[in-house]
PDB file of C-alpha atoms in Angstrom:
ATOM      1  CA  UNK A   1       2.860  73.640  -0.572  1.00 45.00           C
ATOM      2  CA  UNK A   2       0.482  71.128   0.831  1.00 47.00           C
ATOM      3  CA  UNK A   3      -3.027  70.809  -0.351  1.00 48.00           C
ATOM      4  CA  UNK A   4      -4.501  71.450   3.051  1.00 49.00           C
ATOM      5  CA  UNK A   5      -2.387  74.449   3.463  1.00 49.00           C
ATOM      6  CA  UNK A   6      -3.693  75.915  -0.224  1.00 52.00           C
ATOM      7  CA  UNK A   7      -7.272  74.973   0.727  1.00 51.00           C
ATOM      8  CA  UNK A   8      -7.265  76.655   4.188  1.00 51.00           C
ATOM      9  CA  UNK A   9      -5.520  79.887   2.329  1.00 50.00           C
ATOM     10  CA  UNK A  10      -7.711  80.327  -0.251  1.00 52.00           C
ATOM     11  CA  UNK A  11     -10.761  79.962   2.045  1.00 50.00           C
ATOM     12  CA  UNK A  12      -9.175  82.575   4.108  1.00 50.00           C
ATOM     13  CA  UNK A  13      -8.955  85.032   1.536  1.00 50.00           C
ATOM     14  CA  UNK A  14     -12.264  84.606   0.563  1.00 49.00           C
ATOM     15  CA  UNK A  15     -13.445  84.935   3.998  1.00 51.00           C
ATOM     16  CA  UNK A  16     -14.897  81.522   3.799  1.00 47.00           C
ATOM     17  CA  UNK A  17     -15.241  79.524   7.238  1.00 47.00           C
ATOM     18  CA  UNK A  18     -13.639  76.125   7.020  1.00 48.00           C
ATOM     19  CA  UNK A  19     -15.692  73.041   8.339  1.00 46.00           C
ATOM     20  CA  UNK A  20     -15.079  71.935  11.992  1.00 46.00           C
ATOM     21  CA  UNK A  21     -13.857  69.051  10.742  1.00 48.00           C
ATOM     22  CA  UNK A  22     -13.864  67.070   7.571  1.00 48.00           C
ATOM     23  CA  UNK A  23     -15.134  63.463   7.067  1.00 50.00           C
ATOM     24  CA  UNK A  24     -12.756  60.613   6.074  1.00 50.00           C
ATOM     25  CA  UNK A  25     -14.407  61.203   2.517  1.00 44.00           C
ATOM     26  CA  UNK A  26     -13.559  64.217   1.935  1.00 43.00           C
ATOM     27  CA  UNK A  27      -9.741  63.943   3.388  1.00 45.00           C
ATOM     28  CA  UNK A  28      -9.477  60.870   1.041  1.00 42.00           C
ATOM     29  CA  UNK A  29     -10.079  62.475  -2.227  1.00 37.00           C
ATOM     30  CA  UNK A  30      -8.888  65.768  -1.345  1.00 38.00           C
ATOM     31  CA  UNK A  31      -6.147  64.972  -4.120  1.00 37.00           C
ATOM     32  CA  UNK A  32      -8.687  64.661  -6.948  1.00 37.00           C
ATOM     33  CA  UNK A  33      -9.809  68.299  -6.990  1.00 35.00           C
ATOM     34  CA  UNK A  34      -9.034  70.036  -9.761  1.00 37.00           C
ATOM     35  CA  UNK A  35      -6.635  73.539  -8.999  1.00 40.00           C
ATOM     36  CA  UNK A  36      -8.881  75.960 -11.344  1.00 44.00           C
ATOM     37  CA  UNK A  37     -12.162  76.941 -10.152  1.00 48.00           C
ATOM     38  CA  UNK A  38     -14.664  77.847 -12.405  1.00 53.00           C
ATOM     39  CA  UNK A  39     -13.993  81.712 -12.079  1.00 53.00           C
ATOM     40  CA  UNK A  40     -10.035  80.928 -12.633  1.00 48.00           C
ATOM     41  CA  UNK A  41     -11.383  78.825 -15.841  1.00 48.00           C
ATOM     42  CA  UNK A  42     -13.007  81.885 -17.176  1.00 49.00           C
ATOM     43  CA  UNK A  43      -9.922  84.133 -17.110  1.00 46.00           C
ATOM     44  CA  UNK A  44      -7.990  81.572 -18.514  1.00 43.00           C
ATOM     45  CA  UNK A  45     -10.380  80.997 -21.474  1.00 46.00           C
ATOM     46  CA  UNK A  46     -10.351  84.569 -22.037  1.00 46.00           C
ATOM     47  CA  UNK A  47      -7.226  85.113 -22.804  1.00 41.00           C
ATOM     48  CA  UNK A  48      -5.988  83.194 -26.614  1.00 39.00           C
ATOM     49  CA  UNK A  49      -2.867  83.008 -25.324  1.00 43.00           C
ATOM     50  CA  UNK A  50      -1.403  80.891 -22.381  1.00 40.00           C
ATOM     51  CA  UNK A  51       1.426  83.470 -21.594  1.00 41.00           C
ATOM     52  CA  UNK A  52      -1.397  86.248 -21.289  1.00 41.00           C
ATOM     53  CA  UNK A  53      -3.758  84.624 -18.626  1.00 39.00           C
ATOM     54  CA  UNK A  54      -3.137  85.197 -15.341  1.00 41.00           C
ATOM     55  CA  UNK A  55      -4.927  84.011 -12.340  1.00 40.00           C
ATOM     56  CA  UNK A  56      -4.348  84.841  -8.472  1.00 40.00           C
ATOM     57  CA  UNK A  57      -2.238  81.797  -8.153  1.00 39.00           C
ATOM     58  CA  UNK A  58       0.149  82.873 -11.205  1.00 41.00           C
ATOM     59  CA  UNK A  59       0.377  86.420  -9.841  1.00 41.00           C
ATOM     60  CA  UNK A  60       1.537  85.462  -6.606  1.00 37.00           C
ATOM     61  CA  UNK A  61       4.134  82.893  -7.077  1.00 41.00           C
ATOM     62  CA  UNK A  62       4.090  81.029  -3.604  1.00 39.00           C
ATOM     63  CA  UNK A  63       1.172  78.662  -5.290  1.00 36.00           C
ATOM     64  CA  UNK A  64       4.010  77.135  -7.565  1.00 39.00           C
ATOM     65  CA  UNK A  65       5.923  74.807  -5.533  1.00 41.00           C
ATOM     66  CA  UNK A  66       9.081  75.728  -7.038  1.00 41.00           C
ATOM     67  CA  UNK A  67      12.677  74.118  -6.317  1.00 39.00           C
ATOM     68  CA  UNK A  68      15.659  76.140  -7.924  1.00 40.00           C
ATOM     69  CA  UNK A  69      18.405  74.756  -8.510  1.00 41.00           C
ATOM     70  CA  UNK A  70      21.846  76.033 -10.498  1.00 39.00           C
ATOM     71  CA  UNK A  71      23.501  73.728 -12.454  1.00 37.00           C
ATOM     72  CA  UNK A  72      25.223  74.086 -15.408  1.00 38.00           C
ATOM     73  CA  UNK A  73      22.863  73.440 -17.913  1.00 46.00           C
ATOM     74  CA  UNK A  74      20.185  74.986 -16.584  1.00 57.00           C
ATOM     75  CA  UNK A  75      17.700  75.064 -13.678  1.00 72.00           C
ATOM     76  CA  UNK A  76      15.299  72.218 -12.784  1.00 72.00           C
ATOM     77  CA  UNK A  77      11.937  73.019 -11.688  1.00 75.00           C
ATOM     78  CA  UNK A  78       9.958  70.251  -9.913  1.00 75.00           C
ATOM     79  CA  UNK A  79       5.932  70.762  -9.402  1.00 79.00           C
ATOM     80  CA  UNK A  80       3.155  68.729  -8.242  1.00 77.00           C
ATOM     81  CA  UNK A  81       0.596  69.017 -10.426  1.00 78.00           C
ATOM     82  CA  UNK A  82      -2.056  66.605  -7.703  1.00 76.00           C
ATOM     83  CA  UNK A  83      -4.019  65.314 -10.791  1.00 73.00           C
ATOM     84  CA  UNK A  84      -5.374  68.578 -12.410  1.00 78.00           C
ATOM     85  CA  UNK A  85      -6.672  68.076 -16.143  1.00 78.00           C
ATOM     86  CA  UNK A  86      -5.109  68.569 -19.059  1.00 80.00           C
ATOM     87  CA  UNK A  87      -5.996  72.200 -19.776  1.00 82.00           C
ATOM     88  CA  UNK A  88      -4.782  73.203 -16.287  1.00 83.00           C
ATOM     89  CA  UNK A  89      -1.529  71.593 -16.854  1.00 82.00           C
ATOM     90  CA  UNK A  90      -0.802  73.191 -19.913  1.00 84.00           C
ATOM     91  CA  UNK A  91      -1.256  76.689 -18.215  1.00 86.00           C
ATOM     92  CA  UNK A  92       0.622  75.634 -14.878  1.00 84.00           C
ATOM     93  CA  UNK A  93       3.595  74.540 -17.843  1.00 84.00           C
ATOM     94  CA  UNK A  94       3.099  77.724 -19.366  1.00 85.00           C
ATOM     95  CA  UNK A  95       3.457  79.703 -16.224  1.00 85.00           C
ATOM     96  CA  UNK A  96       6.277  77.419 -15.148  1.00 82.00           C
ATOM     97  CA  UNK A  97       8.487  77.913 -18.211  1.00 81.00           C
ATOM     98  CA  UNK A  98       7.743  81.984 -19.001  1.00 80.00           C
ATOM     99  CA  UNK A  99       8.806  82.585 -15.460  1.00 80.00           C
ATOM    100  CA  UNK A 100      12.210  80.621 -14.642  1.00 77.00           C
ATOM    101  CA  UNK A 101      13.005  79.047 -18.141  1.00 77.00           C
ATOM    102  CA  UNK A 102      14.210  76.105 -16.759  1.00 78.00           C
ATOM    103  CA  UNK A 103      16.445  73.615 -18.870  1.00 77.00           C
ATOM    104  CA  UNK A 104      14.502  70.058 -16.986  1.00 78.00           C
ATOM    105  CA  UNK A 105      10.508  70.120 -15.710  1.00 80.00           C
ATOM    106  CA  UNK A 106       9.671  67.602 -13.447  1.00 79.00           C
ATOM    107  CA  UNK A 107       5.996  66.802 -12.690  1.00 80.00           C
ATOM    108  CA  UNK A 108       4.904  65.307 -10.095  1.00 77.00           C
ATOM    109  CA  UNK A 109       1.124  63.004  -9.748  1.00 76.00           C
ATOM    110  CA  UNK A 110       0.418  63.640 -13.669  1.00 77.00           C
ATOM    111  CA  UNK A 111      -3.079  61.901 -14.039  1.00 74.00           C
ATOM    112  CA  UNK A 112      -4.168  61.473 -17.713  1.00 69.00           C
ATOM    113  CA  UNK A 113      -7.415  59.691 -17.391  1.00 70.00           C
ATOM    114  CA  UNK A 114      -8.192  55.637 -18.681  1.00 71.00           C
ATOM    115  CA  UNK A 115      -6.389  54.784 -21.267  1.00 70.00           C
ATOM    116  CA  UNK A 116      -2.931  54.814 -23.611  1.00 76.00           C
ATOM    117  CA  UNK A 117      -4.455  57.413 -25.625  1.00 80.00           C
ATOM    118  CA  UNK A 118      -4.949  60.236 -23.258  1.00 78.00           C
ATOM    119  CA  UNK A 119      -1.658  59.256 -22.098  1.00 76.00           C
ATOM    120  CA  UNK A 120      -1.039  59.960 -25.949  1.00 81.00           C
ATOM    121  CA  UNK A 121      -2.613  62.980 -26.084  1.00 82.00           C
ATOM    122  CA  UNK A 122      -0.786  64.406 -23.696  1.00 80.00           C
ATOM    123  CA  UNK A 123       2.968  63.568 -24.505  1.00 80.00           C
ATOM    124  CA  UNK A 124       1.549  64.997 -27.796  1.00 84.00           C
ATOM    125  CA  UNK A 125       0.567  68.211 -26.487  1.00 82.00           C
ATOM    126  CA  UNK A 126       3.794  68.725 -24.456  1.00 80.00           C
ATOM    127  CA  UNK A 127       6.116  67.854 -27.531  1.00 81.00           C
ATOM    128  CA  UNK A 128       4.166  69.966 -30.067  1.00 83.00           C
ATOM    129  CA  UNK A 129       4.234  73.100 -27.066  1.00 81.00           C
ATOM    130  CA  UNK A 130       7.532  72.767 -25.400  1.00 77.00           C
ATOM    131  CA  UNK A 131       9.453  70.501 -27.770  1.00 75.00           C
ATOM    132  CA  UNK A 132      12.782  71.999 -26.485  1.00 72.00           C
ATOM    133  CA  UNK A 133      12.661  70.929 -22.864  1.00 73.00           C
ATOM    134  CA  UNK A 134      13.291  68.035 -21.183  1.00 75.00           C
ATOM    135  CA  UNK A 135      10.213  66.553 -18.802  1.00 77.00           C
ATOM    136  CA  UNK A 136      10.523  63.897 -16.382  1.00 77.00           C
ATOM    137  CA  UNK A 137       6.729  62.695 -15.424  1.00 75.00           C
ATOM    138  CA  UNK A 138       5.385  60.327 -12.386  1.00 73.00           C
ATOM    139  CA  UNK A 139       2.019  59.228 -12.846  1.00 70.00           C
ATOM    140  CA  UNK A 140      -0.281  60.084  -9.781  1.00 65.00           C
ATOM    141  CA  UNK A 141      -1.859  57.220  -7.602  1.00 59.00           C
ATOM    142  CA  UNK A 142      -4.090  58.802  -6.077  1.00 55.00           C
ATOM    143  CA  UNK A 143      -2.672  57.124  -2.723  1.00 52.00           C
ATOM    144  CA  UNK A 144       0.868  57.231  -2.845  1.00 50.00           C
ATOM    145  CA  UNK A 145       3.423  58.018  -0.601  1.00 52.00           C
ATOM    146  CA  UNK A 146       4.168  62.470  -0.847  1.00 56.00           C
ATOM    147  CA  UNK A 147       8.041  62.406  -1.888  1.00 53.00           C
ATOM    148  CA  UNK A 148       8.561  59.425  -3.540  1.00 55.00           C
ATOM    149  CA  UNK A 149       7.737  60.357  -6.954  1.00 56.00           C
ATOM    150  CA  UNK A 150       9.791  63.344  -6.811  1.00 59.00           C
ATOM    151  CA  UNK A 151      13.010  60.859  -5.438  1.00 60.00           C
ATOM    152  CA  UNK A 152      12.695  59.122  -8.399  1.00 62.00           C
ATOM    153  CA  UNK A 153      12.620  62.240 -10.727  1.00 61.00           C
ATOM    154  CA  UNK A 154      15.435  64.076  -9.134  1.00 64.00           C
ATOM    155  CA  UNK A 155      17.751  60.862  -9.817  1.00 65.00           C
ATOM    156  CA  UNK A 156      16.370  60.726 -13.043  1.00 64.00           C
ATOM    157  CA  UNK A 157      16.946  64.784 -13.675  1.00 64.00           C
ATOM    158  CA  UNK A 158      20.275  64.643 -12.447  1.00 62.00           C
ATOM    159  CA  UNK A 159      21.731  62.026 -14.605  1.00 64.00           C
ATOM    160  CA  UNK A 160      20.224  63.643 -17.326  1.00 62.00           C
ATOM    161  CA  UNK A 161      22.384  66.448 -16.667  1.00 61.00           C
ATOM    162  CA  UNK A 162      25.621  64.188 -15.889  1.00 63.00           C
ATOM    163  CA  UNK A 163      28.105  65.390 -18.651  1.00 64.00           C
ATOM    164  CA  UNK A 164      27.722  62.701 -21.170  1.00 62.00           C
ATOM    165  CA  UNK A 165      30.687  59.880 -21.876  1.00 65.00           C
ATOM    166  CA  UNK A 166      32.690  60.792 -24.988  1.00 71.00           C
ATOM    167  CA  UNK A 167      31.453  58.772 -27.989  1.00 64.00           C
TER     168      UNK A 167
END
């Protein structure tokens, strides 16, 4: 799903006219906004636990951007995350796994913030949550090509599942 596509949705269902036509500005950092908005926030806080909250998005799964695929070990789920922060990541995760238990996550445009120890922070949080599965991350430009993050994380996903060489 395309950001433009989620945008024009949601203002649709809200009943919310959409500008004639947006600036350059506003086309050029569409991929910094954030997916929660403050009334998704609040149901998230609400609820202790991640598996609990749901939002609109989560109820209706067409907002994950979900590729199935069977393979032995498992399934592999790929999602652009476009930069949302940490605490929105952890929930999309949360969603992601509960729902399809996948055996590989791939995430696409991860943006941490400045510095090695947000990057830190957030292997951290992803070990100490989901431990047990195997995640492939691409860090987000801001202004890089769609698609070419994801090539490099389905090569990387598949020879991870490649039946390893007897030892």
């Amino acid at each position: 799903m395309h950001a433009e596509t989620n945008s024009k949705h949601d203002k649709e269902t809200r009943g919310e006219e959409e500008p004639s036509a947006p600036t350059k500005m506003q086309e050029r950092y569409a991929s910094h906004l954030q997916w929660a908005s403050e009334a998704e926030e609040q149901i998230l806080t609400a609820s202790s636990n991640a598996h609990e909250a749901t939002t609109d998005r989560s109820v209706h799964s067409a907002w994950v951007e979900t590729h199935k695929k069977d393979n032995a070990p498992g399934n592999i789920i790929s999602q652009n995350v476009n930069g949302c922060s940490q605490f929105v990541l952890k929930h999309i995760l949360a969603y992601l796994i509960e729902k399809y238990h996948p055996s590989i996550v791939m995430l696409q445009e991860v943006r941490v913030g400045r510095g090695k120890k947000k990057e830190t922070d957030l292997r951290m949080m992803i070990k100490k949550e989901w431990g047990c599965y195997r995640m492939f991350m691409t860090k987000g430009t801001g202004f890089g090509r769609k698609g070419k993050s994801d090539l490099r994380l389905v090569i990387l996903a598949h020879a991870d599942l490649l039946p390893r060489p007897p030892s």
